[in-house]
Each structure stands twice: as C-alpha cells, then as structure tokens.
Amino acid sequence: MGNAADAGDASLLRIETRGAVLTVGLNRPAKRNALNDGIILALQDCFSAIPDEVGAVVIHGVGDHFSSGLDLSELTERDATEGLVHSQMWHRVFDRIQYCRVPVIAALKGAVIGGGLELACAAHIRVAEPSAYFALPEGQRGIFVGGGGSVRLPRLIGVPRMADMMLTGRVYSATEGAAYGFSQYLTEADGALPKALELAERVAANAPLTNFAVLQALPMIAEANPQTGLLMESLMATVAQSDKEAKKRIRAFLDRKTAKVKPT
Ligand SMILES: COc1cc(/C=C/C(=O)SCCNC(=O)CCNC(=O)[C@H](O)C(C)(C)COP(=O)(O)OP(=O)(O)OC[C@H]2O[C@@H](n3cnc4c(N)ncnc43)[C@H](O)[C@@H]2OP(=O)(O)O)ccc1O
C-alpha cells in the first residue's frame, strides 16, 4: 500500500496549464476514475508542487465521470491496521487540496461516488452539470467513508442529509446536490468544465492575499466563537488592506481604470 513517501503514478492524472489555471484530470476513464493508491499519490505530488505562476486549479474527470470512488479491488486484502494507514493517507492528500495556496474548483459530471465525493468536498467551489450524480454506497459495501467525508460533507449538507446518504446509499441528482448546498453552480449539459475554467480565471485574477485569506482564514473564522472570529477578521482585514496590491487595486478603481461591479 502506498504511503506518503511513495511517488504517485503521473500517468493517472492529465495535468495541463492554461494561463494561470492548472487543470488536473483524473485519468482512469476505463475504471470510471476509481481512486487507487497510484492516483491518490499522484494527487499528493501534484498539490505539493503547485507552480508559482498558477493562480487556481480545476480538478475534473477524464471521460464521462468524475470518479467512482475508492478502487474497491485494492480493499479486499486490507486488514484494520492497513486500513487506518490508508485512510490517513487520503486525509493528508485531501487536506493538501483543501489547504492549497490557490483556489481549487471541482468540475463534476457523471458518477461522483464515495471517495470521489469526498475528493470533491476538499475543493473550494463545486460546479456540476446535469449528468452528475452523488452517492455514498459505503453502507452497501460494508465499509465507512475514509477520505474525510464524515467531516467535510455534513458541513455542506447537514448531518441529517449526510446520514440519509450514508444509510440509504440513495443516488442524489445534480439538482439535489445544488439545492442542498453541495454544488455552488449547476450548469447546462457539458457545462461543468467550461464554467469551472471561467471561474478559475476569475479567481486567479484576485490579489493573492485575498485568496489566501478566504482559503486559510475564513474556515477558521467561521468555526471560531464569535469574539475570536471577529478579532481574526479584523486582523486579516488589516493585513490585507495594508498590502501594496490592495492599494494598487483601490487606486485603479478610484481612477476609473478598472471595471465597476456589475451583474453577470
Ligand atoms: C474503507 O476505507 C476507505 C474508504 C474510502 C472510500 C470508499 C468508497 O469510495 S465506497 C464507494 C466505491 N464505489 C462504488 O461502489 C461504485 C462502483 N461502481 C459503479 O457502481 C459503476 O461502475 C458506475 C460508477 C456507476 C459506472 O457504471 P458503468 O459506467 O456501467 O461502468 P462499469 O461497467 O460498472 O465499470 C467499468 C469498469 O470500471 C470498474 N470500476 C468502476 N468503479 C470501480 C471502483 N470503485 N473500484 C474498482 N473498479 C471500479 C468496473 O469494475 C469495470 O471494470 P472492468 O474491468 O470490468 O471493465 C476511502 C478511503 C478509505 O480508507
């Protein structure tokens, strides 16, 4: 079984650079992008070395599906100790995605199942197209989520819906995913990747410190007690507004050199 020191199989990811956006495609379409150790460790390698010029990452699935979850063929021989090591490896890799220096946007289509759903939860923005469907069939397989899903997903959809997903294994539609707060965007057919790329270009153009504050500070502020949260907010606001990038951008607006806020 892979451990954190192992290298991933780079061929299992299709990595491309488009301007300031890095696209990371899960690349096992014949296996519906099932997540084996090789692909998980390749994700670790990728998110450990995001080039300086990258301002946002889009993660997607090559083929018709995002991911069918854990590669079940790797699970059959695993004992409890190996299971713990495996789950903690996933946690480290998905944490690396959640705490990435730049925003990570997941473009979702087809199966977004089990560990694939957990991977999508580690992204900062989720964009789904109508073909996307979400399920946690762990109960039917006699196992429990192991990729951080029991921590991240209830924070998005709530404990009762999470319990329903885990107990019934029911397939939730793309419409339900958006209505319940899992995906922030629901596009037309084949629209998830183009929309994710459009959003990625937009967020990559933000001041780096703003993105840092949203990715690193906001989750902590939101979970802190109100007094601590407000103090953290004030400190973050002070740091951000003192940065020369903020001064440059504010001056540009006041001089009418940048666009007004307008509905899109
Ligand atoms: C416990 O510690 C853990 C757990 C975890 C995370 C756990 C999970 O993710 S549980 C969920 C596992 N996933 C599933 O149960 C989904 C299984 N797949 C399907 O239901 C279907 O394949 C489909 C995704 C709906 C797609 O259907 P279809 O398009 O008809 O394609 P198929 O003909 O069924 O499949 C094609 C090909 O792919 C293989 N395959 C698909 N999914 C998987 C998979 N999850 N694992 C392995 N292989 C898969 C399928 O067998 C076919 O192979 P062939 O060789 O026959 O062509 C995390 C961390 C922990 O520590």
mmCIF file of C-alpha atoms and ligand atoms in Angstrom:
data_model
loop_
_atom_site.group_PDB
_atom_site.id
_atom_site.type_symbol
_atom_site.label_atom_id
_atom_site.label_comp_id
_atom_site.label_asym_id
_atom_site.label_seq_id
_atom_site.Cartn_x
_atom_site.Cartn_y
_atom_site.Cartn_z
ATOM 1 C CA MET A 1 0.000 0.000 0.000
ATOM 2 C CA GLY A 2 1.213 3.495 -0.789
ATOM 3 C CA ASN A 3 2.466 5.717 1.994
ATOM 4 C CA ALA A 4 3.203 9.429 1.999
ATOM 5 C CA ALA A 5 6.796 8.844 0.873
ATOM 6 C CA ASP A 6 5.783 6.917 -2.255
ATOM 7 C CA ALA A 7 5.507 8.631 -5.602
ATOM 8 C CA GLY A 8 2.240 8.561 -7.470
ATOM 9 C CA ASP A 9 1.657 7.301 -10.991
ATOM 10 C CA ALA A 10 1.783 10.533 -13.010
ATOM 11 C CA SER A 11 0.038 8.886 -15.982
ATOM 12 C CA LEU A 12 -3.128 8.643 -13.865
ATOM 13 C CA LEU A 13 -3.514 12.419 -13.934
ATOM 14 C CA ARG A 14 -3.856 14.585 -17.044
ATOM 15 C CA ILE A 15 -2.262 17.857 -15.998
ATOM 16 C CA GLU A 16 -2.419 20.901 -18.260
ATOM 17 C CA THR A 17 -1.671 24.568 -17.807
ATOM 18 C CA ARG A 18 -3.978 27.184 -19.355
ATOM 19 C CA GLY A 19 -2.599 30.591 -18.482
ATOM 20 C CA ALA A 20 -2.759 30.910 -14.702
ATOM 21 C CA VAL A 21 -5.065 27.887 -14.373
ATOM 22 C CA LEU A 22 -3.814 24.353 -13.761
ATOM 23 C CA THR A 23 -6.259 21.633 -14.827
ATOM 24 C CA VAL A 24 -5.919 18.266 -13.142
ATOM 25 C CA GLY A 25 -7.883 15.453 -14.800
ATOM 26 C CA LEU A 26 -8.413 12.130 -13.025
ATOM 27 C CA ASN A 27 -7.305 9.852 -15.832
ATOM 28 C CA ARG A 28 -8.588 6.285 -15.394
ATOM 29 C CA PRO A 29 -11.714 6.507 -17.532
ATOM 30 C CA ALA A 30 -11.845 2.729 -18.173
ATOM 31 C CA LYS A 31 -12.279 2.296 -14.401
ATOM 32 C CA ARG A 32 -14.552 5.326 -14.102
ATOM 33 C CA ASN A 33 -11.688 7.161 -12.421
ATOM 34 C CA ALA A 34 -11.678 4.835 -9.408
ATOM 35 C CA LEU A 35 -9.167 6.138 -6.898
ATOM 36 C CA ASN A 36 -6.312 3.678 -6.379
ATOM 37 C CA ASP A 37 -3.129 4.402 -4.410
ATOM 38 C CA GLY A 38 -1.330 5.474 -7.597
ATOM 39 C CA ILE A 39 -3.818 8.244 -8.375
ATOM 40 C CA ILE A 40 -4.097 9.405 -4.747
ATOM 41 C CA LEU A 41 -0.299 9.690 -4.504
ATOM 42 C CA ALA A 42 -0.181 11.445 -7.877
ATOM 43 C CA LEU A 43 -2.628 13.992 -6.444
ATOM 44 C CA GLN A 44 -0.305 14.367 -3.472
ATOM 45 C CA ASP A 45 2.658 15.006 -5.791
ATOM 46 C CA CYS A 46 0.651 17.472 -7.867
ATOM 47 C CA PHE A 47 -0.708 19.507 -4.956
ATOM 48 C CA SER A 48 2.717 19.514 -3.237
ATOM 49 C CA ALA A 49 4.271 21.405 -6.136
ATOM 50 C CA ILE A 50 1.810 23.953 -7.490
ATOM 51 C CA PRO A 51 3.972 26.245 -9.674
ATOM 52 C CA ASP A 52 4.254 29.867 -8.525
ATOM 53 C CA GLU A 53 2.557 31.192 -11.665
ATOM 54 C CA VAL A 54 -0.607 29.139 -11.029
ATOM 55 C CA GLY A 55 -3.498 31.131 -9.551
ATOM 56 C CA ALA A 56 -6.233 28.470 -9.498
ATOM 57 C CA VAL A 57 -6.692 24.736 -10.032
ATOM 58 C CA VAL A 58 -9.573 22.914 -11.728
ATOM 59 C CA ILE A 59 -9.960 19.243 -10.906
ATOM 60 C CA HIS A 60 -12.136 17.128 -13.208
ATOM 61 C CA GLY A 61 -12.628 13.611 -14.526
ATOM 62 C CA VAL A 62 -11.411 12.438 -17.928
ATOM 63 C CA GLY A 63 -14.269 10.616 -19.699
ATOM 64 C CA ASP A 64 -17.913 10.623 -18.669
ATOM 65 C CA HIS A 65 -17.470 10.520 -14.891
ATOM 66 C CA PHE A 66 -15.752 12.482 -12.150
ATOM 67 C CA SER A 67 -14.913 9.440 -10.024
ATOM 68 C CA SER A 68 -16.465 6.146 -8.909
ATOM 69 C CA GLY A 69 -14.662 6.418 -5.558
ATOM 70 C CA LEU A 70 -12.216 4.116 -3.844
ATOM 71 C CA ASP A 71 -10.768 1.422 -6.110
ATOM 72 C CA LEU A 72 -12.549 -1.492 -4.478
ATOM 73 C CA SER A 73 -10.062 -4.006 -5.915
ATOM 74 C CA GLU A 74 -7.417 -2.616 -3.528
ATOM 75 C CA LEU A 75 -9.596 -3.091 -0.460
ATOM 76 C CA THR A 76 -10.204 -6.834 -0.399
ATOM 77 C CA GLU A 77 -6.939 -7.912 1.272
ATOM 78 C CA ARG A 78 -6.509 -4.968 3.649
ATOM 79 C CA ASP A 79 -6.501 -5.558 7.443
ATOM 80 C CA ALA A 80 -7.536 -2.991 10.083
ATOM 81 C CA THR A 81 -4.047 -1.536 10.602
ATOM 82 C CA GLU A 82 -3.536 -1.125 6.868
ATOM 83 C CA GLY A 83 -6.990 0.411 6.647
ATOM 84 C CA LEU A 84 -6.065 3.072 9.211
ATOM 85 C CA VAL A 85 -2.841 3.906 7.370
ATOM 86 C CA HIS A 86 -4.739 4.088 4.081
ATOM 87 C CA SER A 87 -7.463 6.368 5.393
ATOM 88 C CA GLN A 88 -4.897 8.685 6.974
ATOM 89 C CA MET A 89 -3.005 8.852 3.687
ATOM 90 C CA TRP A 90 -6.207 10.010 1.965
ATOM 91 C CA HIS A 91 -6.727 12.563 4.739
ATOM 92 C CA ARG A 92 -3.252 14.014 4.196
ATOM 93 C CA VAL A 93 -3.736 14.258 0.437
ATOM 94 C CA PHE A 94 -7.226 15.781 0.630
ATOM 95 C CA ASP A 95 -6.027 18.209 3.321
ATOM 96 C CA ARG A 96 -3.316 19.260 0.890
ATOM 97 C CA ILE A 97 -6.068 20.095 -1.598
ATOM 98 C CA GLN A 98 -8.222 21.913 0.961
ATOM 99 C CA TYR A 99 -5.265 23.927 2.241
ATOM 100 C CA CYS A 100 -3.852 24.565 -1.226
ATOM 101 C CA ARG A 101 -2.310 28.023 -1.690
ATOM 102 C CA VAL A 102 -4.731 28.747 -4.539
ATOM 103 C CA PRO A 103 -8.469 28.077 -5.012
ATOM 104 C CA VAL A 104 -9.414 24.593 -6.208
ATOM 105 C CA ILE A 105 -12.581 24.185 -8.280
ATOM 106 C CA ALA A 106 -14.137 20.759 -8.933
ATOM 107 C CA ALA A 107 -15.961 20.231 -12.249
ATOM 108 C CA LEU A 108 -18.434 17.391 -11.692
ATOM 109 C CA LYS A 109 -20.174 15.080 -14.157
ATOM 110 C CA GLY A 110 -21.453 11.512 -14.128
ATOM 111 C CA ALA A 111 -20.537 9.442 -11.077
ATOM 112 C CA VAL A 112 -19.372 11.399 -8.066
ATOM 113 C CA ILE A 113 -19.391 8.476 -5.694
ATOM 114 C CA GLY A 114 -17.888 7.589 -2.313
ATOM 115 C CA GLY A 115 -14.261 8.695 -2.235
ATOM 116 C CA GLY A 116 -14.876 10.741 -5.395
ATOM 117 C CA LEU A 117 -17.488 12.715 -3.490
ATOM 118 C CA GLU A 118 -15.037 13.097 -0.612
ATOM 119 C CA LEU A 119 -12.411 14.417 -3.031
ATOM 120 C CA ALA A 120 -14.884 16.960 -4.406
ATOM 121 C CA CYS A 121 -15.619 18.075 -0.831
ATOM 122 C CA ALA A 122 -11.976 19.115 -0.412
ATOM 123 C CA ALA A 123 -12.312 21.615 -3.277
ATOM 124 C CA HIS A 124 -13.370 25.201 -2.547
ATOM 125 C CA ILE A 125 -16.002 25.528 -5.278
ATOM 126 C CA ARG A 126 -18.031 22.721 -6.884
ATOM 127 C CA VAL A 127 -19.580 23.085 -10.343
ATOM 128 C CA ALA A 128 -21.919 20.303 -11.518
ATOM 129 C CA GLU A 129 -23.613 19.585 -14.829
ATOM 130 C CA PRO A 130 -26.952 17.724 -15.077
ATOM 131 C CA SER A 131 -25.318 14.309 -15.650
ATOM 132 C CA ALA A 132 -23.647 14.476 -12.221
ATOM 133 C CA TYR A 133 -24.983 12.211 -9.508
ATOM 134 C CA PHE A 134 -23.837 11.787 -5.954
ATOM 135 C CA ALA A 135 -23.927 8.736 -3.709
ATOM 136 C CA LEU A 136 -22.267 7.151 -0.708
ATOM 137 C CA PRO A 137 -22.668 3.388 -1.256
ATOM 138 C CA GLU A 138 -20.223 2.541 1.565
ATOM 139 C CA GLY A 139 -23.061 1.009 3.585
ATOM 140 C CA GLN A 140 -23.862 -1.395 0.752
ATOM 141 C CA ARG A 141 -20.158 -2.326 0.540
ATOM 142 C CA GLY A 142 -19.939 -2.885 4.309
ATOM 143 C CA ILE A 143 -17.469 -0.066 4.876
ATOM 144 C CA PHE A 144 -17.391 3.535 6.147
ATOM 145 C CA VAL A 145 -16.209 6.691 4.423
ATOM 146 C CA GLY A 146 -12.437 7.079 4.792
ATOM 147 C CA GLY A 147 -11.486 10.224 2.892
ATOM 148 C CA GLY A 148 -12.653 12.921 5.281
ATOM 149 C CA GLY A 149 -16.253 12.827 4.058
ATOM 150 C CA SER A 150 -17.773 12.490 7.520
ATOM 151 C CA VAL A 151 -16.067 15.761 8.483
ATOM 152 C CA ARG A 152 -16.472 17.835 5.303
ATOM 153 C CA LEU A 153 -19.787 16.745 3.806
ATOM 154 C CA PRO A 154 -22.058 17.343 6.854
ATOM 155 C CA ARG A 155 -20.652 20.878 6.995
ATOM 156 C CA LEU A 156 -22.024 21.391 3.478
ATOM 157 C CA ILE A 157 -25.336 19.499 3.509
ATOM 158 C CA GLY A 158 -26.022 18.950 7.219
ATOM 159 C CA VAL A 159 -25.907 15.820 9.393
ATOM 160 C CA PRO A 160 -29.469 14.551 8.623
ATOM 161 C CA ARG A 161 -28.905 14.513 4.839
ATOM 162 C CA MET A 162 -25.455 13.021 5.304
ATOM 163 C CA ALA A 163 -26.988 10.284 7.468
ATOM 164 C CA ASP A 164 -29.607 9.653 4.755
ATOM 165 C CA MET A 165 -26.891 9.369 2.100
ATOM 166 C CA MET A 166 -24.795 7.020 4.252
ATOM 167 C CA LEU A 167 -27.675 4.832 5.418
ATOM 168 C CA THR A 168 -29.710 4.516 2.234
ATOM 169 C CA GLY A 169 -26.934 4.843 -0.365
ATOM 170 C CA ARG A 170 -29.537 6.692 -2.441
ATOM 171 C CA VAL A 171 -28.347 8.464 -5.577
ATOM 172 C CA TYR A 172 -28.809 12.229 -5.302
ATOM 173 C CA SER A 173 -29.297 14.127 -8.545
ATOM 174 C CA ALA A 174 -27.332 17.160 -9.706
ATOM 175 C CA THR A 175 -30.382 19.288 -8.885
ATOM 176 C CA GLU A 176 -30.496 17.945 -5.337
ATOM 177 C CA GLY A 177 -26.758 18.489 -4.950
ATOM 178 C CA ALA A 178 -27.186 22.162 -5.784
ATOM 179 C CA ALA A 179 -30.346 22.582 -3.703
ATOM 180 C CA TYR A 180 -28.713 21.031 -0.623
ATOM 181 C CA GLY A 181 -25.594 23.212 -0.769
ATOM 182 C CA PHE A 182 -23.084 20.714 -2.138
ATOM 183 C CA SER A 183 -22.514 22.325 -5.542
ATOM 184 C CA GLN A 184 -22.493 26.098 -5.813
ATOM 185 C CA TYR A 185 -23.137 26.013 -9.576
ATOM 186 C CA LEU A 186 -25.400 23.835 -11.743
ATOM 187 C CA THR A 187 -24.726 24.288 -15.464
ATOM 188 C CA GLU A 188 -26.297 23.127 -18.697
ATOM 189 C CA ALA A 189 -25.208 19.786 -20.263
ATOM 190 C CA ASP A 190 -21.412 19.503 -20.719
ATOM 191 C CA GLY A 191 -21.049 22.854 -18.980
ATOM 192 C CA ALA A 192 -19.170 21.961 -15.797
ATOM 193 C CA LEU A 193 -15.597 22.127 -17.086
ATOM 194 C CA PRO A 194 -16.073 25.334 -19.141
ATOM 195 C CA LYS A 195 -17.789 27.019 -16.190
ATOM 196 C CA ALA A 196 -15.095 25.820 -13.776
ATOM 197 C CA LEU A 197 -12.407 27.213 -16.100
ATOM 198 C CA GLU A 198 -14.214 30.536 -16.351
ATOM 199 C CA LEU A 199 -14.465 30.748 -12.559
ATOM 200 C CA ALA A 200 -10.832 29.690 -12.178
ATOM 201 C CA GLU A 201 -9.642 32.503 -14.447
ATOM 202 C CA ARG A 202 -11.717 34.909 -12.431
ATOM 203 C CA VAL A 203 -10.426 33.857 -9.017
ATOM 204 C CA ALA A 204 -6.842 33.573 -10.299
ATOM 205 C CA ALA A 205 -7.012 37.310 -11.043
ATOM 206 C CA ASN A 206 -7.698 38.147 -7.368
ATOM 207 C CA ALA A 207 -4.998 39.551 -5.126
ATOM 208 C CA PRO A 208 -3.108 36.502 -3.771
ATOM 209 C CA LEU A 209 -3.611 37.720 -0.208
ATOM 210 C CA THR A 210 -7.391 37.801 -0.678
ATOM 211 C CA ASN A 211 -7.408 34.199 -1.855
ATOM 212 C CA PHE A 212 -5.100 33.234 0.990
ATOM 213 C CA ALA A 213 -7.475 34.853 3.494
ATOM 214 C CA VAL A 214 -10.526 33.115 2.044
ATOM 215 C CA LEU A 215 -8.875 29.692 1.864
ATOM 216 C CA GLN A 216 -6.895 29.709 5.110
ATOM 217 C CA ALA A 217 -8.607 32.166 7.445
ATOM 218 C CA LEU A 218 -12.309 32.007 6.515
ATOM 219 C CA PRO A 219 -12.850 28.335 7.519
ATOM 220 C CA MET A 220 -11.236 29.023 10.916
ATOM 221 C CA ILE A 221 -13.115 32.283 11.433
ATOM 222 C CA ALA A 222 -16.419 30.622 10.562
ATOM 223 C CA GLU A 223 -15.821 27.845 13.115
ATOM 224 C CA ALA A 224 -14.415 30.091 15.875
ATOM 225 C CA ASN A 225 -16.511 31.555 18.692
ATOM 226 C CA PRO A 226 -17.831 34.985 17.589
ATOM 227 C CA GLN A 227 -15.369 37.053 19.649
ATOM 228 C CA THR A 228 -12.359 35.144 18.366
ATOM 229 C CA GLY A 229 -13.774 35.180 14.848
ATOM 230 C CA LEU A 230 -14.306 38.927 14.828
ATOM 231 C CA LEU A 231 -10.788 39.544 16.110
ATOM 232 C CA MET A 232 -9.342 37.247 13.426
ATOM 233 C CA GLU A 233 -11.418 39.047 10.808
ATOM 234 C CA SER A 234 -10.106 42.457 11.925
ATOM 235 C CA LEU A 235 -6.522 41.208 11.857
ATOM 236 C CA MET A 236 -6.965 39.697 8.387
ATOM 237 C CA ALA A 237 -8.666 42.846 7.087
ATOM 238 C CA THR A 238 -5.825 44.982 8.454
ATOM 239 C CA VAL A 239 -3.142 42.834 6.860
ATOM 240 C CA ALA A 240 -4.970 42.740 3.506
ATOM 241 C CA GLN A 241 -5.634 46.466 3.257
ATOM 242 C CA SER A 242 -2.013 47.243 4.187
ATOM 243 C CA ASP A 243 -0.712 45.219 1.268
ATOM 244 C CA LYS A 244 0.575 47.200 -1.711
ATOM 245 C CA GLU A 245 -1.527 45.063 -4.070
ATOM 246 C CA ALA A 246 -4.724 46.297 -2.338
ATOM 247 C CA LYS A 247 -3.567 49.907 -2.555
ATOM 248 C CA LYS A 248 -2.797 49.500 -6.263
ATOM 249 C CA ARG A 249 -6.216 47.945 -6.982
ATOM 250 C CA ILE A 250 -8.164 50.525 -4.978
ATOM 251 C CA ARG A 251 -6.278 53.367 -6.692
ATOM 252 C CA ALA A 252 -7.099 51.835 -10.080
ATOM 253 C CA PHE A 253 -10.822 51.820 -9.237
ATOM 254 C CA LEU A 254 -10.806 55.374 -7.924
ATOM 255 C CA ASP A 255 -9.035 56.454 -11.115
ATOM 256 C CA ARG A 256 -11.737 54.634 -13.127
ATOM 257 C CA LYS A 257 -9.175 52.243 -14.591
ATOM 258 C CA THR A 258 -10.952 49.040 -13.530
ATOM 259 C CA ALA A 259 -14.458 47.734 -14.116
ATOM 260 C CA LYS A 260 -17.417 48.563 -11.899
ATOM 261 C CA VAL A 261 -19.247 45.793 -10.079
ATOM 262 C CA LYS A 262 -21.999 44.639 -12.405
ATOM 263 C CA PRO A 263 -24.345 41.635 -12.627
ATOM 264 C CA THR A 264 -23.069 38.833 -14.891
HETATM 265 C C1 LIG B 1 -12.820 1.959 3.982
HETATM 266 O O1 LIG B 1 -11.757 2.851 3.876
HETATM 267 C C2 LIG B 1 -11.815 3.833 2.932
HETATM 268 C C3 LIG B 1 -12.908 4.044 2.080
HETATM 269 C C4 LIG B 1 -12.851 5.060 1.150
HETATM 270 C C5 LIG B 1 -13.906 5.281 0.189
HETATM 271 C C6 LIG B 1 -14.861 4.377 -0.092
HETATM 272 C C7 LIG B 1 -15.686 4.444 -1.315
HETATM 273 O O2 LIG B 1 -15.438 5.193 -2.231
HETATM 274 S S1 LIG B 1 -17.023 3.341 -1.389
HETATM 275 C C8 LIG B 1 -17.673 3.562 -2.994
HETATM 276 C C9 LIG B 1 -16.974 2.691 -4.016
HETATM 277 N N1 LIG B 1 -17.570 2.854 -5.325
HETATM 278 C C10 LIG B 1 -18.636 2.167 -5.764
HETATM 279 O O3 LIG B 1 -19.180 1.338 -5.067
HETATM 280 C C11 LIG B 1 -19.044 2.430 -7.205
HETATM 281 C C12 LIG B 1 -18.846 1.190 -8.032
HETATM 282 N N2 LIG B 1 -19.040 1.476 -9.462
HETATM 283 C C13 LIG B 1 -20.247 1.552 -10.036
HETATM 284 O O4 LIG B 1 -21.296 1.485 -9.405
HETATM 285 C C14 LIG B 1 -20.258 1.701 -11.550
HETATM 286 O O5 LIG B 1 -19.026 1.248 -12.046
HETATM 287 C C15 LIG B 1 -20.514 3.162 -12.014
HETATM 288 C C16 LIG B 1 -19.554 4.149 -11.371
HETATM 289 C C17 LIG B 1 -21.956 3.537 -11.700
HETATM 290 C C18 LIG B 1 -20.285 3.250 -13.548
HETATM 291 O O6 LIG B 1 -21.066 2.274 -14.211
HETATM 292 P P1 LIG B 1 -20.705 1.874 -15.721
HETATM 293 O O7 LIG B 1 -20.460 3.121 -16.485
HETATM 294 O O8 LIG B 1 -21.746 0.950 -16.193
HETATM 295 O O9 LIG B 1 -19.276 1.138 -15.634
HETATM 296 P P2 LIG B 1 -18.927 -0.344 -15.118
HETATM 297 O O10 LIG B 1 -19.074 -1.291 -16.254
HETATM 298 O O11 LIG B 1 -19.647 -0.668 -13.870
HETATM 299 O O12 LIG B 1 -17.381 -0.170 -14.721
HETATM 300 C C19 LIG B 1 -16.387 -0.062 -15.717
HETATM 301 C C20 LIG B 1 -15.117 -0.647 -15.127
HETATM 302 O O13 LIG B 1 -14.720 0.137 -14.002
HETATM 303 C C21 LIG B 1 -14.608 -0.673 -12.838
HETATM 304 N N3 LIG B 1 -14.973 0.114 -11.661
HETATM 305 C C22 LIG B 1 -15.938 1.032 -11.561
HETATM 306 N N4 LIG B 1 -15.963 1.555 -10.324
HETATM 307 C C23 LIG B 1 -14.948 0.951 -9.644
HETATM 308 C C24 LIG B 1 -14.460 1.082 -8.311
HETATM 309 N N5 LIG B 1 -14.984 1.962 -7.432
HETATM 310 N N6 LIG B 1 -13.431 0.318 -7.930
HETATM 311 C C25 LIG B 1 -12.854 -0.550 -8.809
HETATM 312 N N7 LIG B 1 -13.275 -0.700 -10.090
HETATM 313 C C26 LIG B 1 -14.317 0.042 -10.492
HETATM 314 C C27 LIG B 1 -15.561 -1.825 -13.108
HETATM 315 O O14 LIG B 1 -15.237 -2.913 -12.308
HETATM 316 C C28 LIG B 1 -15.327 -2.048 -14.581
HETATM 317 O O15 LIG B 1 -14.100 -2.743 -14.708
HETATM 318 P P3 LIG B 1 -13.914 -3.869 -15.867
HETATM 319 O O16 LIG B 1 -12.521 -4.351 -15.695
HETATM 320 O O17 LIG B 1 -14.965 -4.903 -15.583
HETATM 321 O O18 LIG B 1 -14.167 -3.160 -17.167
HETATM 322 C C29 LIG B 1 -11.738 5.858 1.108
HETATM 323 C C30 LIG B 1 -10.657 5.642 1.943
HETATM 324 C C31 LIG B 1 -10.696 4.604 2.845
HETATM 325 O O19 LIG B 1 -9.617 4.336 3.658
#
